[in-house]
Short mmCIF file of C-alpha atoms in Angstrom, two decimals:
data_model
loop_
_atom_site.label_atom_id
_atom_site.label_comp_id
_atom_site.label_asym_id
_atom_site.label_seq_id
_atom_site.Cartn_x
_atom_site.Cartn_y
_atom_site.Cartn_z
CA MET A 50 -0.64 0.19 -0.10
CA GLY A 51 1.66 3.59 -1.15
CA SER A 52 1.94 6.47 1.48
CA ALA A 53 -0.22 9.11 1.82
CA VAL A 54 0.45 11.88 0.37
CA GLU A 55 1.62 15.01 1.86
CA VAL A 56 0.04 17.77 1.86
CA PRO A 57 1.12 21.69 2.66
CA LEU A 58 -1.14 23.91 3.95
CA LEU A 59 -1.71 26.54 1.19
CA GLU A 60 -0.50 30.24 1.62
CA GLY A 61 -1.75 32.53 0.56
CA PRO A 62 0.54 35.53 -0.27
CA VAL A 63 0.05 39.10 0.38
CA LEU A 64 -1.93 40.62 -2.78
CA GLU A 65 -1.09 44.56 -3.93
CA GLY A 66 -3.51 46.36 -6.37
CA GLU A 67 -4.31 50.03 -6.66
CA PHE A 68 -7.72 50.16 -4.55
CA VAL A 69 -7.29 47.27 -1.92
CA ARG A 70 -4.38 45.14 0.21
CA LEU A 71 -5.22 41.84 0.91
CA GLU A 72 -2.82 40.71 3.78
CA PRO A 73 -3.12 37.72 5.80
CA LEU A 74 -5.04 38.15 8.81
CA GLY A 75 -3.75 38.61 12.21
CA HIS A 76 -4.98 40.03 15.60
CA HIS A 77 -3.14 43.16 14.84
CA HIS A 78 -6.08 43.70 12.24
CA ALA A 79 -8.96 43.46 15.25
CA ALA A 80 -9.00 46.47 15.65
CA ASP A 81 -9.76 47.63 12.10
CA LEU A 82 -12.26 44.74 12.25
CA ALA A 83 -13.78 45.97 15.31
CA ARG A 84 -14.15 49.31 13.63
CA ALA A 85 -15.55 48.26 10.30
CA ALA A 86 -17.75 45.85 11.16
CA GLU A 87 -19.82 48.72 13.73
CA GLU A 88 -20.03 51.25 11.22
CA ASP A 89 -23.49 49.72 9.47
CA ARG A 90 -25.00 46.78 9.82
CA GLY A 91 -27.85 46.57 8.32
CA GLY A 92 -26.18 45.08 5.33
CA TYR A 93 -25.14 41.95 6.69
CA GLY A 94 -28.40 39.50 7.98
CA PHE A 95 -26.94 36.81 5.44
CA THR A 96 -23.43 37.03 6.12
CA TRP A 97 -20.97 36.23 8.87
CA VAL A 98 -19.68 39.40 10.85
CA PRO A 99 -18.79 39.34 13.61
CA GLU A 100 -20.04 41.89 16.72
CA ALA A 101 -16.67 44.60 17.59
CA GLY A 102 -16.15 42.96 20.61
CA ASP A 103 -16.43 39.27 19.11
CA VAL A 104 -13.27 39.85 16.52
CA SER A 105 -10.74 38.66 18.65
CA ALA A 106 -12.36 35.70 18.14
CA TYR A 107 -13.33 35.48 14.93
CA VAL A 108 -10.12 36.08 14.13
CA ASP A 109 -8.50 32.94 16.53
CA THR A 110 -11.54 30.59 14.47
CA GLN A 111 -9.99 32.07 11.46
CA LEU A 112 -6.68 31.40 12.45
CA ALA A 113 -7.62 28.25 13.22
CA ARG A 114 -9.13 26.84 10.52
CA ARG A 115 -5.74 28.02 8.44
CA ALA A 116 -4.01 25.45 10.81
CA ALA A 117 -6.08 23.07 9.64
CA GLY A 118 -5.87 23.34 5.93
CA ARG A 119 -9.31 24.36 5.28
CA VAL A 120 -9.61 28.28 5.51
CA THR A 121 -6.80 30.17 3.82
CA PRO A 122 -8.22 34.22 5.60
CA TYR A 123 -7.36 37.14 4.30
CA ALA A 124 -7.13 40.98 5.94
CA GLN A 125 -9.02 43.34 3.32
CA LEU A 126 -7.30 47.29 3.29
CA ASP A 127 -7.95 50.34 1.92
CA ARG A 128 -5.63 50.95 0.10
CA VAL A 129 -5.75 55.57 0.92
CA SER A 130 -6.51 55.53 3.92
CA GLY A 131 -4.35 52.29 5.07
CA ARG A 132 -6.57 50.01 7.99
CA ALA A 133 -8.61 47.33 7.19
CA VAL A 134 -12.03 47.46 6.51
CA GLY A 135 -13.43 43.69 5.92
CA ALA A 136 -12.18 40.33 5.43
CA THR A 137 -12.76 37.70 3.04
CA ALA A 138 -10.60 33.55 2.11
CA PHE A 139 -9.69 31.27 -0.20
CA LEU A 140 -11.40 28.00 1.36
CA ASP A 141 -13.11 24.58 0.72
CA PRO A 142 -9.49 23.70 -1.34
CA ARG A 143 -10.10 20.67 -3.28
CA ARG A 144 -6.68 17.90 -4.44
CA HIS A 145 -6.07 14.92 -6.05
CA PRO A 146 -6.14 12.06 -3.46
CA ASP A 147 -2.75 10.29 -5.81
CA ASP A 148 -0.52 14.00 -6.06
CA GLY A 149 -2.47 16.50 -3.37
CA THR A 150 -2.09 18.34 -6.94
CA LEU A 151 -4.43 22.07 -6.12
CA PHE A 152 -7.54 21.51 -9.01
CA ALA A 153 -10.52 24.03 -7.26
CA ILE A 154 -10.88 26.59 -4.34
CA GLU A 155 -13.62 28.61 -3.29
CA VAL A 156 -13.27 32.44 -2.20
CA GLY A 157 -15.71 33.54 0.11
CA PHE A 158 -16.50 34.59 4.07
CA THR A 159 -16.49 38.18 2.13
CA TRP A 160 -17.44 41.18 4.29
CA LEU A 161 -16.72 45.02 3.97
CA ALA A 162 -17.53 48.14 6.34
CA ALA A 163 -20.55 50.20 5.56
CA SER A 164 -18.11 52.85 3.94
CA ALA A 165 -16.02 50.12 1.95
CA GLN A 166 -19.07 48.79 -0.39
CA GLY A 167 -19.48 50.78 -3.60
CA SER A 168 -16.11 51.49 -3.75
CA GLY A 169 -14.08 49.21 -6.00
CA LEU A 170 -12.05 47.52 -3.86
CA ASN A 171 -14.38 44.30 -3.72
CA THR A 172 -14.03 44.41 -7.57
CA GLU A 173 -10.58 44.81 -7.57
CA ALA A 174 -9.79 41.70 -3.85
CA LYS A 175 -11.84 38.75 -6.35
CA TYR A 176 -9.79 40.06 -9.32
CA LEU A 177 -6.09 39.58 -7.32
CA LEU A 178 -7.79 36.30 -5.86
CA PHE A 179 -8.93 34.84 -9.13
CA ARG A 180 -6.00 35.94 -10.65
CA HIS A 181 -4.11 34.06 -7.73
CA ALA A 182 -6.44 31.81 -7.95
CA PHE A 183 -5.99 30.75 -12.09
CA GLU A 184 -2.58 31.92 -12.68
CA VAL A 185 -0.20 30.82 -9.79
CA TRP A 186 -1.99 27.77 -7.75
CA GLY A 187 -3.18 26.90 -12.01
CA VAL A 188 -7.07 25.78 -10.87
CA SER A 189 -9.14 24.54 -12.45
CA ARG A 190 -12.60 25.55 -10.82
CA LEU A 191 -13.17 28.83 -8.35
CA ASP A 192 -16.53 28.65 -6.54
CA LEU A 193 -18.71 30.80 -5.38
CA LYS A 194 -21.78 30.85 -3.20
CA THR A 195 -24.30 32.39 -0.74
CA ASP A 196 -27.36 32.20 0.33
CA ALA A 197 -29.67 32.25 -1.50
CA ARG A 198 -31.96 34.67 -0.68
CA ASN A 199 -28.93 37.14 -0.95
CA GLY A 200 -30.36 39.56 -3.22
CA ARG A 201 -27.77 41.45 -3.43
CA SER A 202 -25.27 39.52 -3.09
CA ARG A 203 -25.62 37.19 -6.16
CA ALA A 204 -25.67 40.44 -8.16
CA ALA A 205 -22.52 41.11 -7.18
CA ILE A 206 -21.44 38.14 -7.59
CA ALA A 207 -22.80 37.58 -11.42
CA ARG A 208 -21.01 40.77 -11.95
CA THR A 209 -18.04 39.26 -12.18
CA GLY A 210 -18.19 37.02 -14.60
CA ALA A 211 -18.93 33.80 -12.82
CA ALA A 212 -21.33 31.07 -13.81
CA PHE A 213 -24.99 30.67 -11.94
CA GLU A 214 -25.57 26.31 -11.62
CA GLY A 215 -27.72 26.43 -9.15
CA VAL A 216 -29.57 26.33 -5.73
CA LEU A 217 -28.49 23.64 -3.17
CA ARG A 218 -30.90 23.40 -0.41
CA ASN A 219 -30.08 22.78 3.23
CA TRP A 220 -26.47 23.22 1.77
CA SER A 221 -24.04 25.28 4.26
CA ARG A 222 -24.75 26.74 7.87
CA SER A 223 -26.76 30.51 7.86
CA TRP A 224 -25.83 32.78 9.28
CA ALA A 225 -29.02 35.23 9.45
CA PRO A 226 -30.04 36.56 12.95
CA GLY A 227 -32.26 34.52 14.90
CA GLU A 228 -31.31 31.14 12.30
CA GLU A 229 -28.05 30.26 14.22
CA GLY A 230 -27.96 25.42 13.88
CA ARG A 231 -30.53 25.81 11.43
CA LEU A 232 -29.22 25.13 6.94
CA ARG A 233 -29.53 27.73 4.46
CA ASP A 234 -30.49 27.23 1.10
CA SER A 235 -27.57 29.22 -0.67
CA ALA A 236 -26.67 29.25 -4.09
CA ILE A 237 -23.48 27.69 -6.24
CA PHE A 238 -21.35 30.14 -8.75
CA SER A 239 -18.36 29.18 -10.61
CA ILE A 240 -15.44 30.41 -12.52
CA THR A 241 -13.82 27.36 -15.29
CA ARG A 242 -10.09 27.90 -16.27
CA GLU A 243 -11.59 27.91 -20.04
CA GLU A 244 -13.95 30.76 -18.51
CA TRP A 245 -11.05 32.14 -16.19
CA PRO A 246 -9.80 35.09 -19.33
CA THR A 247 -12.84 35.99 -20.46
CA CYS A 248 -13.71 36.77 -16.87
CA ARG A 249 -10.64 37.94 -16.06
CA GLU A 250 -11.54 40.79 -19.26
CA THR A 251 -14.39 41.92 -17.54
CA LEU A 252 -13.16 42.21 -14.20
CA GLU A 253 -10.16 44.50 -15.57
CA ARG A 254 -12.51 46.79 -17.62
CA ARG A 255 -14.80 47.19 -14.57
CA LEU A 256 -11.64 47.66 -12.32
CA ALA A 257 -10.92 50.81 -15.95
CA ASP A 258 -14.01 52.36 -15.18
CA LEU A 259 -13.44 52.47 -11.52
CA ARG A 260 -10.62 54.25 -11.71
CA THR A 261 -12.08 56.71 -14.52
CA ALA A 262 -14.83 57.66 -12.10
CA ARG A 263 -12.13 57.81 -9.38
CA SER A 264 -10.08 60.49 -11.71
CA HIS A 265 -12.74 62.80 -12.47
CA ARG A 266 -13.71 63.12 -8.02
#
């Protein structure tokens, strides 16, 4: 019987763009994230966003998942202010059983402060994460999912160029208030390696438009 393949942890580097800098999540981001999370919580009905007093535990949870090889968490920093204004992550890495080669990854656990929403940070963060997954790690597929009831999130994912694959019932934990311990229906989107060049062009056009809009302010 052959020996088991040793699978390395999936370490994500700093990813830097024009609007956003993605840094591996750490406790030095906690104070900024606590401030960001409490700006306006009205838009977090379906998303896991810690309250200010829970940010340290939130970071501990994500770091434990990183140590287990399940999540590669990031803080999202606004390049203008230098402050952490949200978080995101790679998660659920899938590897070939024979040689441990990574073939698929998900992007999720994403949230931004209310003041950073609609600013272009999310678009550029997705671009940086997708580009790293396809062009550095060489994945064949990238997943995104959200609560099927979250129309705003579904629309934002669709604008990245990801294809909607359907709704999987009782697929994952619900983050909606009052639904602790319940499962949600999840809307599933994906981008394949063959689709990435077109998706990349779409995101680069959006970023160019954002760049133009900012220059006219």
